[in-house]
Amino acid sequence: QVQLLESGGGLVQPGGSLRLSCAASTSIFSSKSMEWHRQAPGKERELVAVITSDGSRNYADSVKGRFTISRDNAADTVALQMNSLKPEDTDVYYCSMVMGLRKYWGQGTQVTVSS
């Protein structure tokens, strides 16, 4: 059973930064792609960023140049550095581990961008 635990959310002013972290409780972390998603109430969950096991990264157009995904395989963690935050980045952010056709999800962490 894979468990993912996000942390680092909170309230930040527009233009500010936050760093989200996700800790995985599995020894196979280094061989799996990891993702960050976000979801607002009443909306579909949106893929924000992906990092593969070999370190390749992809981002949603809405966050390119502002967000950076990274991983630490020694610590079984994946991070999302979010800079130049905008009010429209306000969402619950979830990390997920991709295992074939299945994804494991964390419980989510709230990010609110407001003055």
Short mmCIF file of N, CA and C in Angstrom, two decimals:
data_model
loop_
_atom_site.label_atom_id
_atom_site.label_comp_id
_atom_site.label_asym_id
_atom_site.label_seq_id
_atom_site.Cartn_x
_atom_site.Cartn_y
_atom_site.Cartn_z
N GLN A 1 0.84 -1.18 0.00
CA GLN A 1 0.00 0.00 0.00
C GLN A 1 0.88 1.24 0.00
N VAL A 2 0.65 2.12 -0.97
CA VAL A 2 1.42 3.35 -1.07
C VAL A 2 0.67 4.46 -0.34
N GLN A 3 1.38 5.19 0.48
CA GLN A 3 0.81 6.36 1.14
C GLN A 3 1.60 7.59 0.75
N LEU A 4 0.88 8.66 0.42
CA LEU A 4 1.48 9.93 0.04
C LEU A 4 0.96 11.01 0.97
N LEU A 5 1.87 11.84 1.47
CA LEU A 5 1.48 12.87 2.42
C LEU A 5 2.03 14.21 1.96
N GLU A 6 1.10 15.12 1.59
CA GLU A 6 1.51 16.46 1.15
C GLU A 6 1.64 17.40 2.34
N SER A 7 2.48 18.41 2.16
CA SER A 7 2.62 19.47 3.16
C SER A 7 3.08 20.74 2.45
N GLY A 8 2.97 21.86 3.16
CA GLY A 8 3.51 23.11 2.63
C GLY A 8 2.49 24.10 2.10
N GLY A 9 1.22 23.73 2.08
CA GLY A 9 0.22 24.66 1.61
C GLY A 9 0.00 25.79 2.61
N GLY A 10 -0.80 26.78 2.18
CA GLY A 10 -1.10 27.88 3.07
C GLY A 10 -1.62 29.08 2.31
N LEU A 11 -1.62 30.21 3.00
CA LEU A 11 -2.09 31.47 2.43
C LEU A 11 -0.89 32.32 2.04
N VAL A 12 -0.92 32.84 0.83
CA VAL A 12 0.18 33.67 0.34
C VAL A 12 -0.40 34.80 -0.50
N GLN A 13 0.28 35.93 -0.51
CA GLN A 13 -0.16 37.06 -1.31
C GLN A 13 0.20 36.86 -2.78
N PRO A 14 -0.54 37.48 -3.68
CA PRO A 14 -0.17 37.41 -5.10
C PRO A 14 1.28 37.85 -5.32
N GLY A 15 1.97 37.09 -6.17
CA GLY A 15 3.38 37.35 -6.40
C GLY A 15 4.30 36.61 -5.47
N GLY A 16 3.75 35.99 -4.46
CA GLY A 16 4.55 35.26 -3.49
C GLY A 16 4.90 33.86 -3.93
N SER A 17 5.54 33.12 -3.03
CA SER A 17 6.01 31.77 -3.32
C SER A 17 5.60 30.80 -2.22
N LEU A 18 5.44 29.56 -2.61
CA LEU A 18 5.22 28.46 -1.68
C LEU A 18 5.95 27.25 -2.22
N ARG A 19 6.34 26.38 -1.30
CA ARG A 19 6.96 25.12 -1.70
C ARG A 19 6.16 23.99 -1.09
N LEU A 20 5.60 23.15 -1.96
CA LEU A 20 4.86 21.98 -1.52
C LEU A 20 5.79 20.77 -1.52
N SER A 21 5.56 19.88 -0.58
CA SER A 21 6.33 18.65 -0.51
C SER A 21 5.40 17.46 -0.37
N CYS A 22 5.82 16.33 -0.89
CA CYS A 22 5.03 15.11 -0.82
C CYS A 22 5.97 13.97 -0.45
N ALA A 23 5.69 13.33 0.65
CA ALA A 23 6.50 12.20 1.11
C ALA A 23 5.79 10.89 0.79
N ALA A 24 6.54 9.96 0.21
CA ALA A 24 5.97 8.66 -0.17
C ALA A 24 6.48 7.58 0.76
N SER A 25 5.58 6.69 1.15
CA SER A 25 5.94 5.59 2.03
C SER A 25 6.08 4.31 1.22
N THR A 26 7.07 4.28 0.34
CA THR A 26 7.29 3.11 -0.48
C THR A 26 8.74 3.06 -0.91
N SER A 27 9.26 1.85 -1.06
CA SER A 27 10.65 1.69 -1.47
C SER A 27 10.82 1.75 -2.98
N ILE A 28 9.71 1.82 -3.72
CA ILE A 28 9.80 1.83 -5.17
C ILE A 28 9.68 3.24 -5.75
N PHE A 29 9.76 4.24 -4.88
CA PHE A 29 9.55 5.63 -5.29
C PHE A 29 10.42 6.02 -6.48
N SER A 30 11.69 5.66 -6.44
CA SER A 30 12.64 6.14 -7.44
C SER A 30 12.32 5.64 -8.85
N SER A 31 11.57 4.58 -8.96
CA SER A 31 11.27 4.00 -10.27
C SER A 31 9.95 4.47 -10.86
N LYS A 32 9.25 5.37 -10.17
CA LYS A 32 7.92 5.79 -10.58
C LYS A 32 7.86 7.27 -10.93
N SER A 33 7.02 7.58 -11.92
CA SER A 33 6.73 8.98 -12.21
C SER A 33 5.85 9.55 -11.12
N MET A 34 6.08 10.81 -10.83
CA MET A 34 5.29 11.51 -9.81
C MET A 34 4.65 12.75 -10.43
N GLU A 35 3.47 13.07 -9.96
CA GLU A 35 2.72 14.18 -10.52
C GLU A 35 2.19 15.08 -9.42
N TRP A 36 1.95 16.32 -9.77
CA TRP A 36 1.18 17.25 -8.95
C TRP A 36 -0.06 17.65 -9.75
N HIS A 37 -1.20 17.60 -9.10
CA HIS A 37 -2.47 18.01 -9.67
C HIS A 37 -3.08 19.08 -8.77
N ARG A 38 -4.08 19.76 -9.28
CA ARG A 38 -4.82 20.68 -8.44
C ARG A 38 -6.29 20.65 -8.84
N GLN A 39 -7.12 21.01 -7.87
CA GLN A 39 -8.56 20.95 -8.10
C GLN A 39 -9.27 22.00 -7.27
N ALA A 40 -10.16 22.73 -7.93
CA ALA A 40 -11.01 23.69 -7.24
C ALA A 40 -12.39 23.05 -7.08
N PRO A 41 -13.16 23.50 -6.10
CA PRO A 41 -14.51 22.95 -5.90
C PRO A 41 -15.34 23.04 -7.16
N GLY A 42 -15.96 21.94 -7.55
CA GLY A 42 -16.83 21.93 -8.72
C GLY A 42 -16.11 21.84 -10.05
N LYS A 43 -14.79 21.73 -10.00
CA LYS A 43 -14.02 21.66 -11.24
C LYS A 43 -13.28 20.34 -11.32
N GLU A 44 -12.86 19.98 -12.54
CA GLU A 44 -12.09 18.76 -12.72
C GLU A 44 -10.67 18.95 -12.20
N ARG A 45 -10.09 17.83 -11.79
CA ARG A 45 -8.71 17.88 -11.34
C ARG A 45 -7.80 18.13 -12.54
N GLU A 46 -6.83 19.03 -12.35
CA GLU A 46 -5.95 19.47 -13.42
C GLU A 46 -4.52 19.01 -13.15
N LEU A 47 -3.88 18.43 -14.17
CA LEU A 47 -2.48 18.05 -14.05
C LEU A 47 -1.62 19.30 -14.14
N VAL A 48 -0.77 19.50 -13.14
CA VAL A 48 0.07 20.69 -13.07
C VAL A 48 1.49 20.40 -13.55
N ALA A 49 2.07 19.30 -13.05
CA ALA A 49 3.47 19.00 -13.37
C ALA A 49 3.72 17.51 -13.20
N VAL A 50 4.67 17.02 -14.00
CA VAL A 50 5.07 15.61 -13.96
C VAL A 50 6.58 15.53 -13.92
N ILE A 51 7.10 14.59 -13.15
CA ILE A 51 8.52 14.28 -13.21
C ILE A 51 8.66 12.76 -13.30
N THR A 52 9.39 12.31 -14.32
CA THR A 52 9.54 10.87 -14.51
C THR A 52 10.67 10.33 -13.64
N SER A 53 10.85 9.02 -13.68
CA SER A 53 11.88 8.40 -12.87
C SER A 53 13.27 8.84 -13.30
N ASP A 54 13.44 9.24 -14.56
CA ASP A 54 14.76 9.70 -15.02
C ASP A 54 14.90 11.21 -14.93
N GLY A 55 13.92 11.88 -14.33
CA GLY A 55 14.04 13.31 -14.09
C GLY A 55 13.47 14.22 -15.16
N SER A 56 12.86 13.67 -16.19
CA SER A 56 12.22 14.51 -17.21
C SER A 56 11.01 15.20 -16.61
N ARG A 57 10.80 16.45 -17.00
CA ARG A 57 9.73 17.26 -16.42
C ARG A 57 8.80 17.80 -17.51
N ASN A 58 7.54 17.89 -17.17
CA ASN A 58 6.57 18.57 -18.02
C ASN A 58 5.61 19.36 -17.16
N TYR A 59 5.10 20.46 -17.72
CA TYR A 59 4.25 21.37 -16.97
C TYR A 59 3.02 21.76 -17.78
N ALA A 60 1.96 22.07 -17.07
CA ALA A 60 0.81 22.68 -17.70
C ALA A 60 1.21 24.07 -18.19
N ASP A 61 0.62 24.50 -19.29
CA ASP A 61 0.96 25.82 -19.84
C ASP A 61 0.73 26.94 -18.83
N SER A 62 -0.28 26.76 -17.99
CA SER A 62 -0.65 27.80 -17.04
C SER A 62 0.40 28.04 -15.96
N VAL A 63 1.34 27.10 -15.78
CA VAL A 63 2.33 27.25 -14.70
C VAL A 63 3.76 27.27 -15.22
N LYS A 64 3.96 27.09 -16.53
CA LYS A 64 5.32 27.08 -17.08
C LYS A 64 6.04 28.37 -16.76
N GLY A 65 7.29 28.23 -16.34
CA GLY A 65 8.09 29.39 -16.00
C GLY A 65 7.88 29.89 -14.58
N ARG A 66 6.86 29.38 -13.88
CA ARG A 66 6.59 29.81 -12.51
C ARG A 66 6.75 28.66 -11.51
N PHE A 67 6.39 27.45 -11.91
CA PHE A 67 6.46 26.29 -11.02
C PHE A 67 7.61 25.39 -11.44
N THR A 68 8.22 24.73 -10.46
CA THR A 68 9.28 23.76 -10.72
C THR A 68 9.04 22.51 -9.89
N ILE A 69 9.00 21.36 -10.57
CA ILE A 69 8.85 20.09 -9.87
C ILE A 69 10.23 19.46 -9.72
N SER A 70 10.46 18.84 -8.58
CA SER A 70 11.74 18.17 -8.35
C SER A 70 11.51 16.95 -7.47
N ARG A 71 12.48 16.07 -7.44
CA ARG A 71 12.36 14.87 -6.63
C ARG A 71 13.67 14.58 -5.92
N ASP A 72 13.57 13.94 -4.77
CA ASP A 72 14.72 13.50 -4.00
C ASP A 72 14.51 12.01 -3.75
N ASN A 73 15.15 11.20 -4.55
CA ASN A 73 14.94 9.75 -4.45
C ASN A 73 15.51 9.17 -3.15
N ALA A 74 16.50 9.81 -2.59
CA ALA A 74 17.07 9.32 -1.33
C ALA A 74 16.07 9.51 -0.18
N ALA A 75 15.24 10.53 -0.28
CA ALA A 75 14.27 10.82 0.77
C ALA A 75 12.85 10.43 0.41
N ASP A 76 12.66 9.89 -0.82
CA ASP A 76 11.33 9.50 -1.30
C ASP A 76 10.35 10.67 -1.24
N THR A 77 10.80 11.82 -1.73
CA THR A 77 9.94 13.00 -1.72
C THR A 77 9.92 13.67 -3.10
N VAL A 78 8.83 14.33 -3.38
CA VAL A 78 8.70 15.15 -4.57
C VAL A 78 8.22 16.52 -4.12
N ALA A 79 8.74 17.56 -4.74
CA ALA A 79 8.41 18.92 -4.33
C ALA A 79 7.86 19.71 -5.51
N LEU A 80 7.12 20.75 -5.19
CA LEU A 80 6.63 21.69 -6.20
C LEU A 80 6.93 23.09 -5.68
N GLN A 81 7.90 23.74 -6.30
CA GLN A 81 8.22 25.12 -5.96
C GLN A 81 7.34 26.03 -6.82
N MET A 82 6.57 26.86 -6.16
CA MET A 82 5.62 27.71 -6.86
C MET A 82 5.99 29.18 -6.63
N ASN A 83 6.35 29.87 -7.68
CA ASN A 83 6.72 31.28 -7.62
C ASN A 83 5.73 32.12 -8.40
N SER A 84 5.77 33.41 -8.16
CA SER A 84 4.89 34.35 -8.87
C SER A 84 3.44 33.89 -8.83
N LEU A 85 3.00 33.53 -7.66
CA LEU A 85 1.66 32.96 -7.53
C LEU A 85 0.58 33.98 -7.85
N LYS A 86 -0.49 33.47 -8.43
CA LYS A 86 -1.63 34.29 -8.85
C LYS A 86 -2.89 33.81 -8.11
N PRO A 87 -3.89 34.66 -7.98
CA PRO A 87 -5.14 34.22 -7.33
C PRO A 87 -5.74 32.98 -7.99
N GLU A 88 -5.56 32.85 -9.29
CA GLU A 88 -6.12 31.68 -9.98
C GLU A 88 -5.36 30.39 -9.69
N ASP A 89 -4.26 30.46 -8.98
CA ASP A 89 -3.56 29.26 -8.53
C ASP A 89 -4.19 28.69 -7.25
N THR A 90 -5.15 29.38 -6.71
CA THR A 90 -5.83 28.90 -5.51
C THR A 90 -6.56 27.60 -5.80
N ASP A 91 -6.20 26.54 -5.08
CA ASP A 91 -6.75 25.20 -5.30
C ASP A 91 -6.27 24.29 -4.18
N VAL A 92 -6.82 23.10 -4.16
CA VAL A 92 -6.24 22.02 -3.37
C VAL A 92 -5.26 21.29 -4.28
N TYR A 93 -4.04 21.12 -3.80
CA TYR A 93 -2.98 20.49 -4.58
C TYR A 93 -2.76 19.07 -4.07
N TYR A 94 -2.67 18.14 -5.03
CA TYR A 94 -2.51 16.73 -4.72
C TYR A 94 -1.26 16.19 -5.42
N CYS A 95 -0.51 15.34 -4.74
CA CYS A 95 0.53 14.60 -5.44
C CYS A 95 0.01 13.20 -5.74
N SER A 96 0.56 12.61 -6.77
CA SER A 96 0.17 11.26 -7.14
C SER A 96 1.37 10.49 -7.64
N MET A 97 1.31 9.18 -7.44
CA MET A 97 2.33 8.28 -7.94
C MET A 97 1.70 7.44 -9.05
N VAL A 98 2.38 7.38 -10.17
CA VAL A 98 1.86 6.65 -11.33
C VAL A 98 2.41 5.23 -11.31
N MET A 99 1.50 4.27 -11.25
CA MET A 99 1.89 2.86 -11.29
C MET A 99 1.08 2.19 -12.39
N GLY A 100 1.62 2.22 -13.60
CA GLY A 100 0.89 1.68 -14.74
C GLY A 100 -0.36 2.49 -15.01
N LEU A 101 -1.51 1.81 -15.00
CA LEU A 101 -2.77 2.48 -15.24
C LEU A 101 -3.39 3.02 -13.96
N ARG A 102 -2.73 2.79 -12.84
CA ARG A 102 -3.28 3.18 -11.55
C ARG A 102 -2.48 4.35 -10.98
N LYS A 103 -3.16 5.21 -10.24
CA LYS A 103 -2.50 6.30 -9.54
C LYS A 103 -2.87 6.25 -8.07
N TYR A 104 -1.89 6.49 -7.24
CA TYR A 104 -2.12 6.66 -5.81
C TYR A 104 -2.10 8.16 -5.52
N TRP A 105 -2.98 8.58 -4.60
CA TRP A 105 -3.15 10.00 -4.31
C TRP A 105 -2.90 10.31 -2.85
N GLY A 106 -2.39 11.51 -2.61
CA GLY A 106 -2.34 12.02 -1.27
C GLY A 106 -3.67 12.67 -0.89
N GLN A 107 -3.74 13.23 0.31
CA GLN A 107 -4.99 13.79 0.80
C GLN A 107 -5.18 15.23 0.34
N GLY A 108 -4.14 15.85 -0.18
CA GLY A 108 -4.23 17.20 -0.69
C GLY A 108 -3.82 18.25 0.34
N THR A 109 -3.38 19.38 -0.17
CA THR A 109 -3.02 20.52 0.68
C THR A 109 -3.54 21.79 0.03
N GLN A 110 -4.17 22.64 0.84
CA GLN A 110 -4.82 23.85 0.31
C GLN A 110 -3.80 24.95 0.07
N VAL A 111 -3.88 25.55 -1.11
CA VAL A 111 -3.09 26.73 -1.43
C VAL A 111 -4.07 27.86 -1.75
N THR A 112 -3.92 28.96 -1.03
CA THR A 112 -4.78 30.11 -1.23
C THR A 112 -3.92 31.33 -1.53
N VAL A 113 -4.17 31.95 -2.67
CA VAL A 113 -3.43 33.14 -3.08
C VAL A 113 -4.39 34.32 -3.04
N SER A 114 -4.17 35.17 -2.07
CA SER A 114 -5.09 36.28 -1.86
C SER A 114 -4.40 37.40 -1.11
N SER A 115 -4.80 38.63 -1.41
CA SER A 115 -4.28 39.77 -0.67
C SER A 115 -5.20 40.13 0.49
#
